mmCIF file with all atom_site columns, C-alpha atoms and ligand atoms in Angstrom:
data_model
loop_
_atom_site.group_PDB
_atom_site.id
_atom_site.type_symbol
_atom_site.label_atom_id
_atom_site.label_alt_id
_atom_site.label_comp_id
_atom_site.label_asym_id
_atom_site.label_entity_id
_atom_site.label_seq_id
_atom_site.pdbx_PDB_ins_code
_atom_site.Cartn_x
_atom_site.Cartn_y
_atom_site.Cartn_z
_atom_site.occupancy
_atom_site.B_iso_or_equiv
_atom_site.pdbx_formal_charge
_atom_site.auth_seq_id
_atom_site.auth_comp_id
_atom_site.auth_asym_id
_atom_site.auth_atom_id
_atom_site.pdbx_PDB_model_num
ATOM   1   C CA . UNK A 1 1   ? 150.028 -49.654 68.808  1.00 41.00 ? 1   UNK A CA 1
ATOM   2   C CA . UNK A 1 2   ? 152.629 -46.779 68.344  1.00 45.00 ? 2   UNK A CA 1
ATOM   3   C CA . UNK A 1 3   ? 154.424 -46.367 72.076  1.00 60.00 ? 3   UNK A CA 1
ATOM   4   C CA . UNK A 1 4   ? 155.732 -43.252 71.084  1.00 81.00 ? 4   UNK A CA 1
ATOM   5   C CA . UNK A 1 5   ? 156.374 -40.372 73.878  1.00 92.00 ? 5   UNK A CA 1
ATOM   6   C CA . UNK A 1 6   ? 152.947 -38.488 73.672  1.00 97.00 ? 6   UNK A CA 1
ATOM   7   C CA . UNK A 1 7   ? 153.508 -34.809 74.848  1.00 98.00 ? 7   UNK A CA 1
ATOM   8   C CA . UNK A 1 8   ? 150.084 -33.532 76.068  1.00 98.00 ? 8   UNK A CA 1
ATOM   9   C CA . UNK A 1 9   ? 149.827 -29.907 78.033  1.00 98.00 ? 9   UNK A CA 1
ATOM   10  C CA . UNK A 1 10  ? 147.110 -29.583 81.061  1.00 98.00 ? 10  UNK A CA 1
ATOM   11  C CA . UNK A 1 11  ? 145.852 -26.203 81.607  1.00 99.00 ? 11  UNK A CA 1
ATOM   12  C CA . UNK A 1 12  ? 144.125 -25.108 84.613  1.00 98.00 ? 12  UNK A CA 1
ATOM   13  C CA . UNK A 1 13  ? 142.102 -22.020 84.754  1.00 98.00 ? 13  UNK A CA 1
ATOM   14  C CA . UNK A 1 14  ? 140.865 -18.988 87.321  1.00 98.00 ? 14  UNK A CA 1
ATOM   15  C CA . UNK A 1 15  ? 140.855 -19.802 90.898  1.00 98.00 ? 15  UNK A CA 1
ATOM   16  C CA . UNK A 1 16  ? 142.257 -23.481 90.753  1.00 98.00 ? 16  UNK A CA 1
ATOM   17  C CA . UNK A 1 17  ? 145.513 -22.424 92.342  1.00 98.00 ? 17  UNK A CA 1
ATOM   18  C CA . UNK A 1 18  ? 143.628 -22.732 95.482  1.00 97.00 ? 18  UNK A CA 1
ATOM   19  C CA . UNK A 1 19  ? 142.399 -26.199 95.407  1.00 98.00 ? 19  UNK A CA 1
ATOM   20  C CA . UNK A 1 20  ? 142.200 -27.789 98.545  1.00 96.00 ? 20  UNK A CA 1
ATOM   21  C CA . UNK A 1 21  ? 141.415 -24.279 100.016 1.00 96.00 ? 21  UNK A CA 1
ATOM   22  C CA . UNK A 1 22  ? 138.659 -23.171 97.782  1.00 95.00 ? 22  UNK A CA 1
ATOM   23  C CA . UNK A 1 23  ? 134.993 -24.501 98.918  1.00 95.00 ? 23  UNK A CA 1
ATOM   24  C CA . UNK A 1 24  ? 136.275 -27.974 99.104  1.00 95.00 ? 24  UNK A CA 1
ATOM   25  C CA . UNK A 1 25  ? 133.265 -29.657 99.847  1.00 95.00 ? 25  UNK A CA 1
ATOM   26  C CA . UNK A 1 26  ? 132.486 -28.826 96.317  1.00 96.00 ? 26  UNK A CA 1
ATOM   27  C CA . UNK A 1 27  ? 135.706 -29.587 94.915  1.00 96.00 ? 27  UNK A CA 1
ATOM   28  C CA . UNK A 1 28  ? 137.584 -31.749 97.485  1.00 93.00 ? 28  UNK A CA 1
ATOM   29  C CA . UNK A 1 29  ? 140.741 -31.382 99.558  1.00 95.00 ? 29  UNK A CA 1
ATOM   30  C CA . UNK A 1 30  ? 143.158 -32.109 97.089  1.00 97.00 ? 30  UNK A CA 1
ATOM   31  C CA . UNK A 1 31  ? 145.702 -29.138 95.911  1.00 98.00 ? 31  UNK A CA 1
ATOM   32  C CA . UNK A 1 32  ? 146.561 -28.637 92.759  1.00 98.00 ? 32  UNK A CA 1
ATOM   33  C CA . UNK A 1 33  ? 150.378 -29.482 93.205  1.00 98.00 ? 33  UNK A CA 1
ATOM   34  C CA . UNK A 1 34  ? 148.573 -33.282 94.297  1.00 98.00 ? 34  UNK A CA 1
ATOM   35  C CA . UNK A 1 35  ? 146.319 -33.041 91.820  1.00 98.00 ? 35  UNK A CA 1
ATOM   36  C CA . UNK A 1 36  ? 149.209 -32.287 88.977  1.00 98.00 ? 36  UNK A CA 1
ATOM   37  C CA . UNK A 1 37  ? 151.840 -35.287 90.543  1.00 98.00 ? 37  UNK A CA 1
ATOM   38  C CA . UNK A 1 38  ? 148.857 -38.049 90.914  1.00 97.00 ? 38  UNK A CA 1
ATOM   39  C CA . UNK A 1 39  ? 148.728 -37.117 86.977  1.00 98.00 ? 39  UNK A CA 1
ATOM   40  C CA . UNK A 1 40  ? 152.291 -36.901 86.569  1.00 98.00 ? 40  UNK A CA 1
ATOM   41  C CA . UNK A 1 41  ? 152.614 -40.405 87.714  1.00 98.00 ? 41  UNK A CA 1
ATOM   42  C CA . UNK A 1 42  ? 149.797 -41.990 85.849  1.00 97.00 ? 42  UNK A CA 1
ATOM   43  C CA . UNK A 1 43  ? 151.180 -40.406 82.579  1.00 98.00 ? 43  UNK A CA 1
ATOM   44  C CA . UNK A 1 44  ? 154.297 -42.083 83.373  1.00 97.00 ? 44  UNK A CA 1
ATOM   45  C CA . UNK A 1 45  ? 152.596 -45.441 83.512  1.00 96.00 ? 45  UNK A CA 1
ATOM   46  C CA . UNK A 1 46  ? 151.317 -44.690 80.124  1.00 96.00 ? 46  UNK A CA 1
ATOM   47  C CA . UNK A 1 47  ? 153.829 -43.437 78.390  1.00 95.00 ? 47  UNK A CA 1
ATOM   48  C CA . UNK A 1 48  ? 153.214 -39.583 78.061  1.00 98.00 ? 48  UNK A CA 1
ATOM   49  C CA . UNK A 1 49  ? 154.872 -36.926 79.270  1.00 98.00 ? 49  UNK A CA 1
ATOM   50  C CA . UNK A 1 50  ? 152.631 -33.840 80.586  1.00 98.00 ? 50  UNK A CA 1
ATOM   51  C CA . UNK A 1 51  ? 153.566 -29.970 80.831  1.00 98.00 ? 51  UNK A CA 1
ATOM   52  C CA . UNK A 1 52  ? 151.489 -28.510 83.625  1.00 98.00 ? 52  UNK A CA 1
ATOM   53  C CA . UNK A 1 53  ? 150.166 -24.870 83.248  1.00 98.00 ? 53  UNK A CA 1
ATOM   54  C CA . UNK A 1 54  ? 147.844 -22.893 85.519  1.00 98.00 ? 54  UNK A CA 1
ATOM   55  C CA . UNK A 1 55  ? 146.692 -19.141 85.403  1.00 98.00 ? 55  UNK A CA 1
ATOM   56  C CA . UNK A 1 56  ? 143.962 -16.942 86.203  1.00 98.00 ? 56  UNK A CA 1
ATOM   57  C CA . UNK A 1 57  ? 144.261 -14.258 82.864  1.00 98.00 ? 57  UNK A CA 1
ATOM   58  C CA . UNK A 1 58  ? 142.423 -15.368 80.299  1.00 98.00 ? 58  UNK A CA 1
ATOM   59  C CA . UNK A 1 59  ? 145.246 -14.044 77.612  1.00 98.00 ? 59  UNK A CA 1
ATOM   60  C CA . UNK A 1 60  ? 148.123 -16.018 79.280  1.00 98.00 ? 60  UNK A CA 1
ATOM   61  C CA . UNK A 1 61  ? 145.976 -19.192 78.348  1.00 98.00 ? 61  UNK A CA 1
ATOM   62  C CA . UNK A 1 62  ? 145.073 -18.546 75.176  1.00 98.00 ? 62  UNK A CA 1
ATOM   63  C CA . UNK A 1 63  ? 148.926 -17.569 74.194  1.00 98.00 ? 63  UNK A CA 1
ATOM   64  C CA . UNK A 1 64  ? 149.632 -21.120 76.100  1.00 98.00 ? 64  UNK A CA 1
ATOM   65  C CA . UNK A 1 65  ? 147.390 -22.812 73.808  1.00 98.00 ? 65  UNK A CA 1
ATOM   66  C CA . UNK A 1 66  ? 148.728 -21.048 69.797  1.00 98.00 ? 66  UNK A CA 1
ATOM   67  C CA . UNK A 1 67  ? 151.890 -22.218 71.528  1.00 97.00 ? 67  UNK A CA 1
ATOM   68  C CA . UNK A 1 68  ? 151.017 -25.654 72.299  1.00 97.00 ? 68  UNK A CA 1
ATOM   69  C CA . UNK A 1 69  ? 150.548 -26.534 68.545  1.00 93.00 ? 69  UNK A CA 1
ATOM   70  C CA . UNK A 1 70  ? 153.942 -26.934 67.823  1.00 92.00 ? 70  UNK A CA 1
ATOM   71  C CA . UNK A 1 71  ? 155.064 -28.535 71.229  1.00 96.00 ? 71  UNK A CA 1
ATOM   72  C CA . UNK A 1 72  ? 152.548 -30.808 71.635  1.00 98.00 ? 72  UNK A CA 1
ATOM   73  C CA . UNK A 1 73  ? 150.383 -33.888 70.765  1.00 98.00 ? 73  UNK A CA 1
ATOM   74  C CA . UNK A 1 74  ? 146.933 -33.248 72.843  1.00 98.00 ? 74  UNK A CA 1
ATOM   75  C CA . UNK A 1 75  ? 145.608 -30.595 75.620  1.00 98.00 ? 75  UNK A CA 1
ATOM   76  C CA . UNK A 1 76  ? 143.562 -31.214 78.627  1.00 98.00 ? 76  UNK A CA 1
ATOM   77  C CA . UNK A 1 77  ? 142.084 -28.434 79.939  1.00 99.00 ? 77  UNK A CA 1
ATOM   78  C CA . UNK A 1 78  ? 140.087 -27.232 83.536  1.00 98.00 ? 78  UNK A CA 1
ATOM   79  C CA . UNK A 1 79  ? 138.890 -23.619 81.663  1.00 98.00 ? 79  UNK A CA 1
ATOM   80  C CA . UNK A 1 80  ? 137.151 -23.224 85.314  1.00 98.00 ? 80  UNK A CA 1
ATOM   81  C CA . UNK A 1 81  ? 135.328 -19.936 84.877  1.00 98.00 ? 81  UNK A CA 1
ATOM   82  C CA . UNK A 1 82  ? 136.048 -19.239 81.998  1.00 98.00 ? 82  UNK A CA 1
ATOM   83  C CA . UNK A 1 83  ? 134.414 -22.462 80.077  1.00 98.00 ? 83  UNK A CA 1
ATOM   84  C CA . UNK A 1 84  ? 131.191 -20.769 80.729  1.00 98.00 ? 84  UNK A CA 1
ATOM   85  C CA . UNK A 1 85  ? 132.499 -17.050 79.507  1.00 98.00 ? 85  UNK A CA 1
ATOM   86  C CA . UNK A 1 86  ? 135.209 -17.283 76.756  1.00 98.00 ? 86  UNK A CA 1
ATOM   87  C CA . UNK A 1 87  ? 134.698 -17.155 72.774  1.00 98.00 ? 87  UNK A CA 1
ATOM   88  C CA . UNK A 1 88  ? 138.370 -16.534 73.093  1.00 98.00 ? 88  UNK A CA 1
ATOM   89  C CA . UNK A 1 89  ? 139.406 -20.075 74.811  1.00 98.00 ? 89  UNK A CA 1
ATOM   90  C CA . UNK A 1 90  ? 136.939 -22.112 72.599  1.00 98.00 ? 90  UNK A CA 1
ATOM   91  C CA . UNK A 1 91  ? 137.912 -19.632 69.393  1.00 98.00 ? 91  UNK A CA 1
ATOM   92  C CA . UNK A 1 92  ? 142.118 -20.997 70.322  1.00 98.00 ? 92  UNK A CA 1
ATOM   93  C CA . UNK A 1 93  ? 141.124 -24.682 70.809  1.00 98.00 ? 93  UNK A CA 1
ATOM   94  C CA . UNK A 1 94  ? 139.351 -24.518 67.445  1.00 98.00 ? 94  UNK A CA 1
ATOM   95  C CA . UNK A 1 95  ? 142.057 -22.316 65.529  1.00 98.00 ? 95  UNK A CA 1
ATOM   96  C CA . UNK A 1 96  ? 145.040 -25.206 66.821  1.00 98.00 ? 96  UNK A CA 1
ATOM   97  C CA . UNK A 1 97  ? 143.124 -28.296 65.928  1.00 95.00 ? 97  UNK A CA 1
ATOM   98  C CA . UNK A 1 98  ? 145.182 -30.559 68.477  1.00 98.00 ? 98  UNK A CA 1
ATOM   99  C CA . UNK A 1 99  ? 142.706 -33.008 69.847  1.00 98.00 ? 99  UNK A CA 1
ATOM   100 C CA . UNK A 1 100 ? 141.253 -31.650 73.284  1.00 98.00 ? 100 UNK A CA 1
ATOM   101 C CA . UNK A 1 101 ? 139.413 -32.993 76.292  1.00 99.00 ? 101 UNK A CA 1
ATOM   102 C CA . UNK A 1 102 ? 137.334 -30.713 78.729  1.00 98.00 ? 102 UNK A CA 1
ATOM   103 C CA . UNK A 1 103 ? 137.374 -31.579 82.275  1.00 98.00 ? 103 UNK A CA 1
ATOM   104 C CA . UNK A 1 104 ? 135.605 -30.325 85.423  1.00 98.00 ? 104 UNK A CA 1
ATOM   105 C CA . UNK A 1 105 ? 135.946 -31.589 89.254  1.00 98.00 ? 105 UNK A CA 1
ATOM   106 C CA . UNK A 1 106 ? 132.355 -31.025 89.848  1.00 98.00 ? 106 UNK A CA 1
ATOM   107 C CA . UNK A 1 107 ? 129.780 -31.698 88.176  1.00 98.00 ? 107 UNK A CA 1
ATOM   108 C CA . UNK A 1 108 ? 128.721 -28.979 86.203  1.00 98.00 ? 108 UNK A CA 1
ATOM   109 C CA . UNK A 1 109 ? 125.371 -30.063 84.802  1.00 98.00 ? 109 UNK A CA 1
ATOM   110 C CA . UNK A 1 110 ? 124.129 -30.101 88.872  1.00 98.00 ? 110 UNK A CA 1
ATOM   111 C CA . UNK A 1 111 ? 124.713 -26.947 89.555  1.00 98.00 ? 111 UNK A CA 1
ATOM   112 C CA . UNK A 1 112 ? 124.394 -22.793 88.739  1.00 98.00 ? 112 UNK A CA 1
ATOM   113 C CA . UNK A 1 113 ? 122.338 -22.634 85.311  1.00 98.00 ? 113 UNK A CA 1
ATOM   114 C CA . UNK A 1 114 ? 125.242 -20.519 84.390  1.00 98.00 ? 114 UNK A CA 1
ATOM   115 C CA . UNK A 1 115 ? 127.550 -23.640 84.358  1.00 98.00 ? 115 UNK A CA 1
ATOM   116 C CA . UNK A 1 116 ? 125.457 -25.571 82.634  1.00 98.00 ? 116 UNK A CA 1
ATOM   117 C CA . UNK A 1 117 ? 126.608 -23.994 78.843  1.00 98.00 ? 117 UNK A CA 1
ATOM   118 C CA . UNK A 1 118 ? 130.536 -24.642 77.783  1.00 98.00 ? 118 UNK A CA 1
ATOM   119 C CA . UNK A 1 119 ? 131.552 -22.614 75.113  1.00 98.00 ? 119 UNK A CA 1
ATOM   120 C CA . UNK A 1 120 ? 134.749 -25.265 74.789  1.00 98.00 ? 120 UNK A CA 1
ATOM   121 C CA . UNK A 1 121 ? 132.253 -28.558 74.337  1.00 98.00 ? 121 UNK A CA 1
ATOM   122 C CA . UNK A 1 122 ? 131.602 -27.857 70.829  1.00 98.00 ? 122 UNK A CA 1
ATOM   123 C CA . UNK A 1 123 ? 135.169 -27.824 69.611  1.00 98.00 ? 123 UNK A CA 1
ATOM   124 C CA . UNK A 1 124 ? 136.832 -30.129 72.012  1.00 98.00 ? 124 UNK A CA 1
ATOM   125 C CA . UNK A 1 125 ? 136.454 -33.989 71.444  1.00 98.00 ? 125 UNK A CA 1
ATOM   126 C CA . UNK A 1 126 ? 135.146 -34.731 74.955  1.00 98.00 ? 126 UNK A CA 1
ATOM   127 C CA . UNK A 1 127 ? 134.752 -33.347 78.087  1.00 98.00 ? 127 UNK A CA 1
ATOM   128 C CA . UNK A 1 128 ? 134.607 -35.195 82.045  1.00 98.00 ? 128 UNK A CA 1
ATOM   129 C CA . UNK A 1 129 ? 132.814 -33.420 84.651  1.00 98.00 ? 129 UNK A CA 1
ATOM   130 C CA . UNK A 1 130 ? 131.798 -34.684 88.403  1.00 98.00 ? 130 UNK A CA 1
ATOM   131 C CA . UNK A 1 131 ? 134.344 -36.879 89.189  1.00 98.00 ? 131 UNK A CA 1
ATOM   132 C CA . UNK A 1 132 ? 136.560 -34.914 91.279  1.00 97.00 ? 132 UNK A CA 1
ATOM   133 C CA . UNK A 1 133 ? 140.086 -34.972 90.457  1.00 97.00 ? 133 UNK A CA 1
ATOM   134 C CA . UNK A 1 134 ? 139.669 -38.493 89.109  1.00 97.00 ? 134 UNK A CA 1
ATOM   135 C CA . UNK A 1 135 ? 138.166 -36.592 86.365  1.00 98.00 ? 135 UNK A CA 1
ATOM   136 C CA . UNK A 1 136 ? 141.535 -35.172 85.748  1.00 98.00 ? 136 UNK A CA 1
ATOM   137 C CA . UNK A 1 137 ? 142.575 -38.766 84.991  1.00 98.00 ? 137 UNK A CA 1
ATOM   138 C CA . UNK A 1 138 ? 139.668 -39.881 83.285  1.00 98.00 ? 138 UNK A CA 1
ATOM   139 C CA . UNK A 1 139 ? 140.143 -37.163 80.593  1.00 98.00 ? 139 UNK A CA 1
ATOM   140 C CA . UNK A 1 140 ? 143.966 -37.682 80.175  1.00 98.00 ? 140 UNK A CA 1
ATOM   141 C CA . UNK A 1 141 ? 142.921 -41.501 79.559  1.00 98.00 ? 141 UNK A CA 1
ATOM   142 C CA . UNK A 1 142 ? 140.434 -41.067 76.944  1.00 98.00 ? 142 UNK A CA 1
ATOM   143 C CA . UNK A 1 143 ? 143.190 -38.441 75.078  1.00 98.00 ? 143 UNK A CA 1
ATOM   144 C CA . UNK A 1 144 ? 145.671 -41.188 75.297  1.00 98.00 ? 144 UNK A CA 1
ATOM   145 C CA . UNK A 1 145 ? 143.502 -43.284 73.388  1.00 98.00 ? 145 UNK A CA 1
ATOM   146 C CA . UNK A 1 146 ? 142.260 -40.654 70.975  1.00 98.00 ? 146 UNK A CA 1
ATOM   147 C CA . UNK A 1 147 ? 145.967 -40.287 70.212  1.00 97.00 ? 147 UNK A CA 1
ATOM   148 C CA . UNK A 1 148 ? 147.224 -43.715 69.847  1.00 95.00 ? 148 UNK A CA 1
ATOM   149 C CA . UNK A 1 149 ? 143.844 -44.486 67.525  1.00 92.00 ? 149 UNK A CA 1
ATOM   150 C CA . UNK A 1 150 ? 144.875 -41.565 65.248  1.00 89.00 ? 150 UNK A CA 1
ATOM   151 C CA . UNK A 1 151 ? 148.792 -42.517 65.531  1.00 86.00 ? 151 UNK A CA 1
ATOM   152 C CA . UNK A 1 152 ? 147.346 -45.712 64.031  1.00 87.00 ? 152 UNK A CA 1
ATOM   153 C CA . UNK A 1 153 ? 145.609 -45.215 61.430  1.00 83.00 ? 153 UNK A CA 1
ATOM   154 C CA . UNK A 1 154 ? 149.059 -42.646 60.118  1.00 72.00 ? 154 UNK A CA 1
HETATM 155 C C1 . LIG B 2 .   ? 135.067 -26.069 87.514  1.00 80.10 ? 1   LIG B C1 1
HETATM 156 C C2 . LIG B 2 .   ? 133.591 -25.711 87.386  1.00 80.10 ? 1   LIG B C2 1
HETATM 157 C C3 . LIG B 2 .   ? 133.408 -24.259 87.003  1.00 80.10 ? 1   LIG B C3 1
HETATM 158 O O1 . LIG B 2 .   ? 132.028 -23.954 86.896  1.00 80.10 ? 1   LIG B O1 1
HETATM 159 C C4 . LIG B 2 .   ? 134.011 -23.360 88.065  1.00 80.10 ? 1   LIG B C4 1
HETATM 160 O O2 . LIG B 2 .   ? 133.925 -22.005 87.674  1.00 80.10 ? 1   LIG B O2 1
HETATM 161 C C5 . LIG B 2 .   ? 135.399 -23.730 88.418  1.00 80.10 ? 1   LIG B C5 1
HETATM 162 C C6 . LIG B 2 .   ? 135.799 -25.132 88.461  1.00 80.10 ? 1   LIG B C6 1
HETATM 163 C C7 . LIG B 2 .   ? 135.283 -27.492 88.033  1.00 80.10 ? 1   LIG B C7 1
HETATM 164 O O3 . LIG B 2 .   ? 136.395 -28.006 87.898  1.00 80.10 ? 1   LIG B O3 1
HETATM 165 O O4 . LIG B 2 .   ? 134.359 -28.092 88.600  1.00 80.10 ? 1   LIG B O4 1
HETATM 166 O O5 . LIG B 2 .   ? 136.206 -22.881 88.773  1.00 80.10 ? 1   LIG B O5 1
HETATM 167 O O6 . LIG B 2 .   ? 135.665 -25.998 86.220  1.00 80.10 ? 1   LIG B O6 1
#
């Protein structure tokens, strides 16, 4: 198994700046400076390295993503809002080709009909969604492996 440094970027979307405010019975108490340091820490363990990232324009995250290609191994990515609105989010994942994994604190299959169509799940290689800010964690684990499989087989 390589043990190289793996350099992944998490981007959070619209609104999640005010986690732990924002209708936390539906997606918990936790801020998103906790959310980003419980992450920080278990990346550690694991031998990555993450770059944290969160806005609410649409353009700042899709110039954060062209970017990421030459910076970076993998992206996670809470799209919020916008994974049920933007061509131009899923049309940047697809154009960079680094290997990305959708997540979403609440379960987005149980609620709005709106929410229940991601224009990212078709070009990312997996996506989490219900587990709170575990699945924050979840999805950083199965990029790790994603990325140490392909570091493999190079
Ligand atoms: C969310 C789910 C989205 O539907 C919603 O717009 C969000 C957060 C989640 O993490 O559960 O802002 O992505």
């Amino acid at each position: 198994m390589s043990e190289n440094l793996l350099k992944i970027l998490v981007l959070h979307g619209p609104n999640l700046n005010l986690l732990g405010q924002r209708e936390p019975e539906i997606y918990g108490a936790l801020s998103l400076e906790q959310i980003n340091e419980q992450l920080h820490q278990f990346a550690k363990e694991q031998g990555a390295e993450l770059h944290f990232f969160q806005s609410n324009s649409e353009g700042e995250l899709v110039d954060k993503i062209q970017q990421a290609k030459s910076d970076y191994q993998g992206v996670v990515i809470n799209a919020a809002g916008y994974t049920h609105t933007s061509v131009a989010l899923r049309d940047a994942i697809a154009a960079v080709e680094l290997p990305t994994v959708e997540v979403h604190l609440s379960n987005i299959y149980q609620r709005e009909d709106f929410r229940h169509h991601s224009y990212l799940a078709p070009v990312v290689i997996g996506q989490v969604s219900g587990f709170g800010p575990e699945s924050y964690r979840l999805g950083l684990m199965g990029l790790i492996h994603h990325l140490r499989e392909k570091n493999k087989e190079c």
